[in-house]
PDB file of C-alpha atoms in Angstrom:
ATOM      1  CA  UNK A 826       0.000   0.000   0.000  1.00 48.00           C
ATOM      2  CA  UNK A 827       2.750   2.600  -0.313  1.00 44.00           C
ATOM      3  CA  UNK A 828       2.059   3.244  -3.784  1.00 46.00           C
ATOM      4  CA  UNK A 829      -1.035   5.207  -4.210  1.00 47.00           C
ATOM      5  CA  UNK A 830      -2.820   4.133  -1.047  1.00 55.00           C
ATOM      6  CA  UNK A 831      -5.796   3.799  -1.698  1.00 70.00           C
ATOM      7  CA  UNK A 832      -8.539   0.738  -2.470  1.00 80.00           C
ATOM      8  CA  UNK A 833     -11.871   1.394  -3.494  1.00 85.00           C
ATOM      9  CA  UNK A 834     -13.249  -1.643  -1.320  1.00 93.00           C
ATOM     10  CA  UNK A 835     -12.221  -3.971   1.298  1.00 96.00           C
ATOM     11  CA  UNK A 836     -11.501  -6.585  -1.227  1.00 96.00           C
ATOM     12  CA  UNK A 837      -9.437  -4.128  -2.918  1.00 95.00           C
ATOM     13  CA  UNK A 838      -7.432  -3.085  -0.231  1.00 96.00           C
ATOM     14  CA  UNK A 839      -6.666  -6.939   0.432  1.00 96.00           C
ATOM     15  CA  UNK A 840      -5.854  -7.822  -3.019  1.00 96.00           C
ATOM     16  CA  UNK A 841      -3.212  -4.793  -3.371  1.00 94.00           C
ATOM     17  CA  UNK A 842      -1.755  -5.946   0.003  1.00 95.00           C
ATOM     18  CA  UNK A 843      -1.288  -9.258  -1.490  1.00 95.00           C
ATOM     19  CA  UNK A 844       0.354  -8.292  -4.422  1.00 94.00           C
ATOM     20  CA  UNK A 845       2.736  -5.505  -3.328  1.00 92.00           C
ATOM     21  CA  UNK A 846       4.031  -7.794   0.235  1.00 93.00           C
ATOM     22  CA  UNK A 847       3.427 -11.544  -0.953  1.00 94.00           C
ATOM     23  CA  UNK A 848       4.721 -13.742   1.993  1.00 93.00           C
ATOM     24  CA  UNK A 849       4.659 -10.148   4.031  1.00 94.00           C
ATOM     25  CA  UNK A 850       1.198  -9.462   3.467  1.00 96.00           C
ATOM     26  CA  UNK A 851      -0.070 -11.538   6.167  1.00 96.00           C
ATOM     27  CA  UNK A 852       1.954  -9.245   8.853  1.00 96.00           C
ATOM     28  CA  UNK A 853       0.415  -6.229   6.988  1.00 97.00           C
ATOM     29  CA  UNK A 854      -2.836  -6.974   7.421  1.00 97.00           C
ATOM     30  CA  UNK A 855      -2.389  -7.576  11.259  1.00 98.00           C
ATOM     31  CA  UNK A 856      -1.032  -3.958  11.256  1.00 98.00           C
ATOM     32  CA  UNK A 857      -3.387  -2.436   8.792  1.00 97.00           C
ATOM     33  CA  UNK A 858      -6.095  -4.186  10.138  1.00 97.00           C
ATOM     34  CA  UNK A 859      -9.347  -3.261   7.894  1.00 97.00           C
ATOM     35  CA  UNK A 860     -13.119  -5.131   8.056  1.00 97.00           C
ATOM     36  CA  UNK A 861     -14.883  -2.942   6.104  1.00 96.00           C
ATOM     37  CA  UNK A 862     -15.032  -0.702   3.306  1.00 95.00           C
ATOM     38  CA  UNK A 863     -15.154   2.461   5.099  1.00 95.00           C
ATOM     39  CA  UNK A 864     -11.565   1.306   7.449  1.00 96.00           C
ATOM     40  CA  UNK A 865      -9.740  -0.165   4.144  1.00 95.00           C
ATOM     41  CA  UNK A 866     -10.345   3.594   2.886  1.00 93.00           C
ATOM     42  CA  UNK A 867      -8.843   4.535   5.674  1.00 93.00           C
ATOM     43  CA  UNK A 868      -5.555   2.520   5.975  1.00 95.00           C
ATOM     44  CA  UNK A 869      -4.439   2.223   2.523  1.00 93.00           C
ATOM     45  CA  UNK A 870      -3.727   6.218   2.965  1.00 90.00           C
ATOM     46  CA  UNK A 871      -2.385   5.594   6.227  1.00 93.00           C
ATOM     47  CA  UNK A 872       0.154   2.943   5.364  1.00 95.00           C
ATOM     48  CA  UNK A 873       1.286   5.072   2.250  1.00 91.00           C
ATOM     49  CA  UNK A 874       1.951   8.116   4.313  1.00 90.00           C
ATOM     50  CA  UNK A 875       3.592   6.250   7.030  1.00 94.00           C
ATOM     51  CA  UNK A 876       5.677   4.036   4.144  1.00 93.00           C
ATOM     52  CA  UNK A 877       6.684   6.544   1.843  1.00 89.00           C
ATOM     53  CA  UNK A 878       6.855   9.666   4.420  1.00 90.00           C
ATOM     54  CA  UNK A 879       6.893   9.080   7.829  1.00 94.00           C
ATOM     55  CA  UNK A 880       9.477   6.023   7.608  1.00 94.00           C
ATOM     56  CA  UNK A 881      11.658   8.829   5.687  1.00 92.00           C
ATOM     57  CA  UNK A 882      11.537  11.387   9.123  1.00 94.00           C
ATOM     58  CA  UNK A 883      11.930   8.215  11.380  1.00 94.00           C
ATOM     59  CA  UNK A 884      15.109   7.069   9.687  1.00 93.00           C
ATOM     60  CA  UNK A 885      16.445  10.673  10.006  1.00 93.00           C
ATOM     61  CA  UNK A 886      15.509  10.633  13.593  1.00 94.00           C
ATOM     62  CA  UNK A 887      17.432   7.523  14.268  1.00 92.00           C
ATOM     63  CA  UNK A 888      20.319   8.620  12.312  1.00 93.00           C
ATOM     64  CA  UNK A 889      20.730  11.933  14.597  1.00 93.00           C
ATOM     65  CA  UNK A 890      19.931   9.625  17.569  1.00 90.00           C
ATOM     66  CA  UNK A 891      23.034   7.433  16.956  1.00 91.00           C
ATOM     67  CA  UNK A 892      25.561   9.762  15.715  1.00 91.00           C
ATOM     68  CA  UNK A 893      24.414  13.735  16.277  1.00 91.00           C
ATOM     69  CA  UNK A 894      23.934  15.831  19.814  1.00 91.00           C
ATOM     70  CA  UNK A 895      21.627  18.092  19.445  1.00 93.00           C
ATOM     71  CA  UNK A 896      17.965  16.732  20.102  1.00 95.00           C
ATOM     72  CA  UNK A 897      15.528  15.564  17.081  1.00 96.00           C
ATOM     73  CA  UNK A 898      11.848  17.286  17.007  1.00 97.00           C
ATOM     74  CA  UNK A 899       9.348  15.616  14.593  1.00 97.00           C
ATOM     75  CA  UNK A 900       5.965  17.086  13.540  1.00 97.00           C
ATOM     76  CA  UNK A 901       3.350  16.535  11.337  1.00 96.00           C
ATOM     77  CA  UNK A 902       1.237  18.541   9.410  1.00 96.00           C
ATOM     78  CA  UNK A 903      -2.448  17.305   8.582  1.00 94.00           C
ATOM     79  CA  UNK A 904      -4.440  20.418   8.120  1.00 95.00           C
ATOM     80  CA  UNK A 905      -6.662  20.509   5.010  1.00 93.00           C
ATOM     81  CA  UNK A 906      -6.372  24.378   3.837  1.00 94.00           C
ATOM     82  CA  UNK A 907     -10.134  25.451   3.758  1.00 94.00           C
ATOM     83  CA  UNK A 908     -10.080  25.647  -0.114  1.00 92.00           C
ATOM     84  CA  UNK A 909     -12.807  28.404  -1.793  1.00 89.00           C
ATOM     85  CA  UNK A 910     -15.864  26.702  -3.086  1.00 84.00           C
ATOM     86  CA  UNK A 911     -15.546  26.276  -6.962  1.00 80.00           C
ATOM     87  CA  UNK A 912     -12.121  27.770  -7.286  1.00 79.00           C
ATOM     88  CA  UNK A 913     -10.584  26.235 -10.149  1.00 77.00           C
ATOM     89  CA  UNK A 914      -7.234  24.509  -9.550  1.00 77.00           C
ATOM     90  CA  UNK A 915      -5.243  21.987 -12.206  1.00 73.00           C
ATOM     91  CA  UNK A 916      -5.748  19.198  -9.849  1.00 69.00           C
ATOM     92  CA  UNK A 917      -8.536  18.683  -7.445  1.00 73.00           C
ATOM     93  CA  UNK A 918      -6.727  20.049  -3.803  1.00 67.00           C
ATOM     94  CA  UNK A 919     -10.120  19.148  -2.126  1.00 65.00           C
ATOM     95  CA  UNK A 920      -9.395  15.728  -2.672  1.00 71.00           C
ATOM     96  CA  UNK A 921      -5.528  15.348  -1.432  1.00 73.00           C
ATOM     97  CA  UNK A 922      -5.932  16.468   1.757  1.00 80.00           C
ATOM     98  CA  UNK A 923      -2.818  18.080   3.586  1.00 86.00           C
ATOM     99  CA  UNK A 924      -0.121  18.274   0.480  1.00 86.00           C
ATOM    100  CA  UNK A 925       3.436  18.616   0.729  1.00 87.00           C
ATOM    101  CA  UNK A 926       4.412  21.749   1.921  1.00 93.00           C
ATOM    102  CA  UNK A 927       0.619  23.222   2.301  1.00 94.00           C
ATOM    103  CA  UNK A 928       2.189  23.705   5.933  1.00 97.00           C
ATOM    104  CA  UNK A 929       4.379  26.948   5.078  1.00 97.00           C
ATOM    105  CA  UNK A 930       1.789  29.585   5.337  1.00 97.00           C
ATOM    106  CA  UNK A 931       0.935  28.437   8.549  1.00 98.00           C
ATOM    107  CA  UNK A 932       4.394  28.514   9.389  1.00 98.00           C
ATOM    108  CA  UNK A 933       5.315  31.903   8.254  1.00 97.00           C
ATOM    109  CA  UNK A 934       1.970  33.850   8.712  1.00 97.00           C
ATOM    110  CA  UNK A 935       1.649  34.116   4.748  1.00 97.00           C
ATOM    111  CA  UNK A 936      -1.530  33.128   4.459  1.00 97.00           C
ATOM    112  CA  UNK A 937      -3.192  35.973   2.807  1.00 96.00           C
ATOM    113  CA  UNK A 938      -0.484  35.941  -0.161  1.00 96.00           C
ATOM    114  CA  UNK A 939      -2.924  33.036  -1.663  1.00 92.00           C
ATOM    115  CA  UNK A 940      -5.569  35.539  -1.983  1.00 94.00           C
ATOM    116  CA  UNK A 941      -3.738  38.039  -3.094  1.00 94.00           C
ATOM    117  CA  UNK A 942      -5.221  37.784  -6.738  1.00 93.00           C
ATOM    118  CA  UNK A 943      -8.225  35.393  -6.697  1.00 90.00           C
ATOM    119  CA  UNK A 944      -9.571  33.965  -3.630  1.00 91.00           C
ATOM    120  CA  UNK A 945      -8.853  30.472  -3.501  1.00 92.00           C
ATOM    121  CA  UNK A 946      -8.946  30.047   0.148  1.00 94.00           C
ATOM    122  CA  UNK A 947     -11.066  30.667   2.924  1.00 95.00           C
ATOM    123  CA  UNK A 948      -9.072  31.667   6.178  1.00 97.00           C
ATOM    124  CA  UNK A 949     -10.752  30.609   9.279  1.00 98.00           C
ATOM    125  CA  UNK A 950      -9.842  31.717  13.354  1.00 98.00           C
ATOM    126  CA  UNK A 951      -9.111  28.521  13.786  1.00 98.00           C
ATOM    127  CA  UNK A 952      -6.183  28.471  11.273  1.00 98.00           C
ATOM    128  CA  UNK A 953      -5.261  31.909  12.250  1.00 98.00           C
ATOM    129  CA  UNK A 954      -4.427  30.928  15.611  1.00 98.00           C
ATOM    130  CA  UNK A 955      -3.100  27.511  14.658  1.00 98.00           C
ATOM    131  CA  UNK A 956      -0.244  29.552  12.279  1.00 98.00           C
ATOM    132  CA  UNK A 957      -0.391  31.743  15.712  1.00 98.00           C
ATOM    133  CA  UNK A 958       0.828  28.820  17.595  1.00 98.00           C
ATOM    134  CA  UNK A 959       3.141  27.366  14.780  1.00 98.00           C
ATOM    135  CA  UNK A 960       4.947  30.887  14.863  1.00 98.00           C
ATOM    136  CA  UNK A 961       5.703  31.089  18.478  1.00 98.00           C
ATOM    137  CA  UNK A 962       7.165  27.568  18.568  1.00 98.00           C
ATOM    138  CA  UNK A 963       9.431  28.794  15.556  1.00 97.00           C
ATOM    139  CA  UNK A 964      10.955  31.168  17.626  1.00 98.00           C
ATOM    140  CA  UNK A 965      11.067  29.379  20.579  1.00 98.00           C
ATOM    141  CA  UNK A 966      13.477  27.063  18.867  1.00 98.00           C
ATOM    142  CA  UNK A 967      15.477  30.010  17.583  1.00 97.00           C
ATOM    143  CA  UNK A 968      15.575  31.175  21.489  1.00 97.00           C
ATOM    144  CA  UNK A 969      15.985  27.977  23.348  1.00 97.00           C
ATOM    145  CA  UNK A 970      17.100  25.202  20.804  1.00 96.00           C
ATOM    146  CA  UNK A 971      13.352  23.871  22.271  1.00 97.00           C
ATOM    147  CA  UNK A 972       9.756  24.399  20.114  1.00 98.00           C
ATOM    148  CA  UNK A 973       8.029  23.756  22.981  1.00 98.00           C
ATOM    149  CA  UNK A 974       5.792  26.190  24.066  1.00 98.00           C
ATOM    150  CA  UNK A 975       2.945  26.748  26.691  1.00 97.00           C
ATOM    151  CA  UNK A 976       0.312  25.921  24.393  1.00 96.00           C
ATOM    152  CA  UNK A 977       2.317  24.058  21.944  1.00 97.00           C
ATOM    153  CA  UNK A 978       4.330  21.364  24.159  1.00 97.00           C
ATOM    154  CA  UNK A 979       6.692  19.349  22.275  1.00 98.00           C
ATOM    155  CA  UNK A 980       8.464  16.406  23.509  1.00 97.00           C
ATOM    156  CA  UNK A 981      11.874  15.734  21.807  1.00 96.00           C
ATOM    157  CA  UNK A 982      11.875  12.654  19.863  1.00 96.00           C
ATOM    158  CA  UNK A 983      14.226   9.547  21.194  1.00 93.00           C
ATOM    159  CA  UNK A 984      13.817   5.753  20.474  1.00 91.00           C
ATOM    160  CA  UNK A 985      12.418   5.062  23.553  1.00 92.00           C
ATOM    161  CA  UNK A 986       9.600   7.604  23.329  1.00 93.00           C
ATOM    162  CA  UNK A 987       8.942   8.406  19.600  1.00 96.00           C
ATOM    163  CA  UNK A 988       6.812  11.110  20.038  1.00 97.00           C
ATOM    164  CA  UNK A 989       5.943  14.171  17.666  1.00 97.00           C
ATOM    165  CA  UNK A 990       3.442  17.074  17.434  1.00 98.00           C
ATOM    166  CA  UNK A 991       0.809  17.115  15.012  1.00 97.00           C
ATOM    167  CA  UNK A 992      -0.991  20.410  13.854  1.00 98.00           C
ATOM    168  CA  UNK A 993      -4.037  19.403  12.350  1.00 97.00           C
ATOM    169  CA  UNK A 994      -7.978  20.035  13.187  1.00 96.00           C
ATOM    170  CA  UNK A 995      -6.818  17.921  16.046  1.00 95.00           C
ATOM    171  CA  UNK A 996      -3.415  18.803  17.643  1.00 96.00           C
ATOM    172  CA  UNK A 997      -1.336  17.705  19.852  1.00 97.00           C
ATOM    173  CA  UNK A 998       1.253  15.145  20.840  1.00 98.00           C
ATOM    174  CA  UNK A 999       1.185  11.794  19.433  1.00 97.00           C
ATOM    175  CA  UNK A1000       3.650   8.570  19.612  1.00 96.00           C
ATOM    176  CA  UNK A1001       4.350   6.603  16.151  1.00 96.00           C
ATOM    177  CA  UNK A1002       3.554   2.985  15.714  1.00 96.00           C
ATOM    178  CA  UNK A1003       6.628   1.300  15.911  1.00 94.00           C
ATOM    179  CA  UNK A1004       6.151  -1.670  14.489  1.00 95.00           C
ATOM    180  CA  UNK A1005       4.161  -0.610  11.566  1.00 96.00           C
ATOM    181  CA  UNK A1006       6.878   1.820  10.768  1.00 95.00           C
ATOM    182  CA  UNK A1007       9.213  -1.381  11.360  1.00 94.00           C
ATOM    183  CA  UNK A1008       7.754  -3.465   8.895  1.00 95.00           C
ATOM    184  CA  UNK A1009       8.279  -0.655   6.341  1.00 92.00           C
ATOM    185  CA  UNK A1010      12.345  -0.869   7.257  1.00 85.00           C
ATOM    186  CA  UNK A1011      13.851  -2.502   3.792  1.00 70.00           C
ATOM    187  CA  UNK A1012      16.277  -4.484   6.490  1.00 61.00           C
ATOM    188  CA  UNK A1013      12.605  -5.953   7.416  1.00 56.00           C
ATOM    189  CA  UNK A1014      11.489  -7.238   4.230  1.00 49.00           C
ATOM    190  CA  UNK A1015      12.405 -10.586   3.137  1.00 47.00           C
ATOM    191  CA  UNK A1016      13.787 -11.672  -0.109  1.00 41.00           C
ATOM    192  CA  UNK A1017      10.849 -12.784  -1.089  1.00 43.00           C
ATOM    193  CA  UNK A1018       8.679  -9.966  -1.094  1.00 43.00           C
ATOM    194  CA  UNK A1019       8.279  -9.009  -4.320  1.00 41.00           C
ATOM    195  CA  UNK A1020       9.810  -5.334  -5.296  1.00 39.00           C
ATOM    196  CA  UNK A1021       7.426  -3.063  -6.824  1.00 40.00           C
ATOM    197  CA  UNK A1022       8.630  -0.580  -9.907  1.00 35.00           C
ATOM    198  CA  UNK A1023       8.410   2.679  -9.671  1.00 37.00           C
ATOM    199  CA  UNK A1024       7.320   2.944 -13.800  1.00 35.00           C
TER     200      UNK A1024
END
């Protein structure tokens, strides 16, 4: 499932799982676990973003556990920008959810630049504050060497507590699944599992 991510059934979901982890896709199941429709919607996505993404910001974490000094601090971002109603875009945003760097306004208080000749989104208080909060821990880490703030606390990120922030419609601090981001290791995978091209 980390190509694409997503099934349009349950059978779906299974069948990819079988075909991109073979022998594996027995142990992918167990931690993908779907019953239904409506959850095999929901973890295709999930396992793409943790096998193709997340794995990518783990493996730098342990990397700068092992060898660097200074402490690691992960985030993620999963806010959907409240996109204008009809605004014509070459893709369909709506449907993507939180793209790759759709976190930078929010970061940098630039919001408004996207509306700067058409409105194409639709600012709420909620992500006015949320780019609020994002700012202050920005320069709290310029300060301290620490994002953490009073309403932003941010644990630092070590092997034995893998924890991150996520800013989202939801917020806060959250611990990754270790063993699902395990099975995507490529030491994990056995020489069996078929290797899927990229073309």
């Amino acid at each position: 499932m980390t190509r694409g991510g997503t099934a349009a059934n349950l059978e779906g979901y299974v069948a990819a799982a079988r075909k991109l982890y073979g022998d594996q896709a027995d142990r992918f199941l167990a931690l993908y676990p779907a019953k239904t429709d409506e959850e095999a919607k929901v973890m295709g996505p999930l396992a793409a973003r943790e096998g193709l993404v997340e794995i990518g910001t783990r493996n730098w974490a342990l990397a700068q556990a092992k060898t660097g000094k200074a402490p690691f601090y992960m985030y993620m971002f999963s806010r959907v920008q409240p996109f204008a109603k009809d605004v014509q875009f070459f893709d369909s945003p709506q449907k993507i959810g939180a793209y790759h760097t759709s976190d930078v306004p929010y970061w940098f208080g630039t919001q408004d630049a996207f509306n700067k000749f058409r409105a194409t989104r639709v600012w709420t208080e909620f992500d006015r504050a949320m780019s609020e909060r994002m700012m202050d821990t920005l320069v709290a880490f310029a300060r301290t060497g620490n994002p953490g703030t009073p309403a932003t606390p941010w644990p630092q990120w070590n092997q034995n507590a893998q924890k991150y922030v996520e800013f989202g419609d939801d917020s806060g601090v959250r611990e990754e699944n270790a063993a699902r981001l395990d099975f995507h290791t490529p030491a994990n995978v056995t020489p069996s599992t078929p290797r899927v091209s990229r073309d």
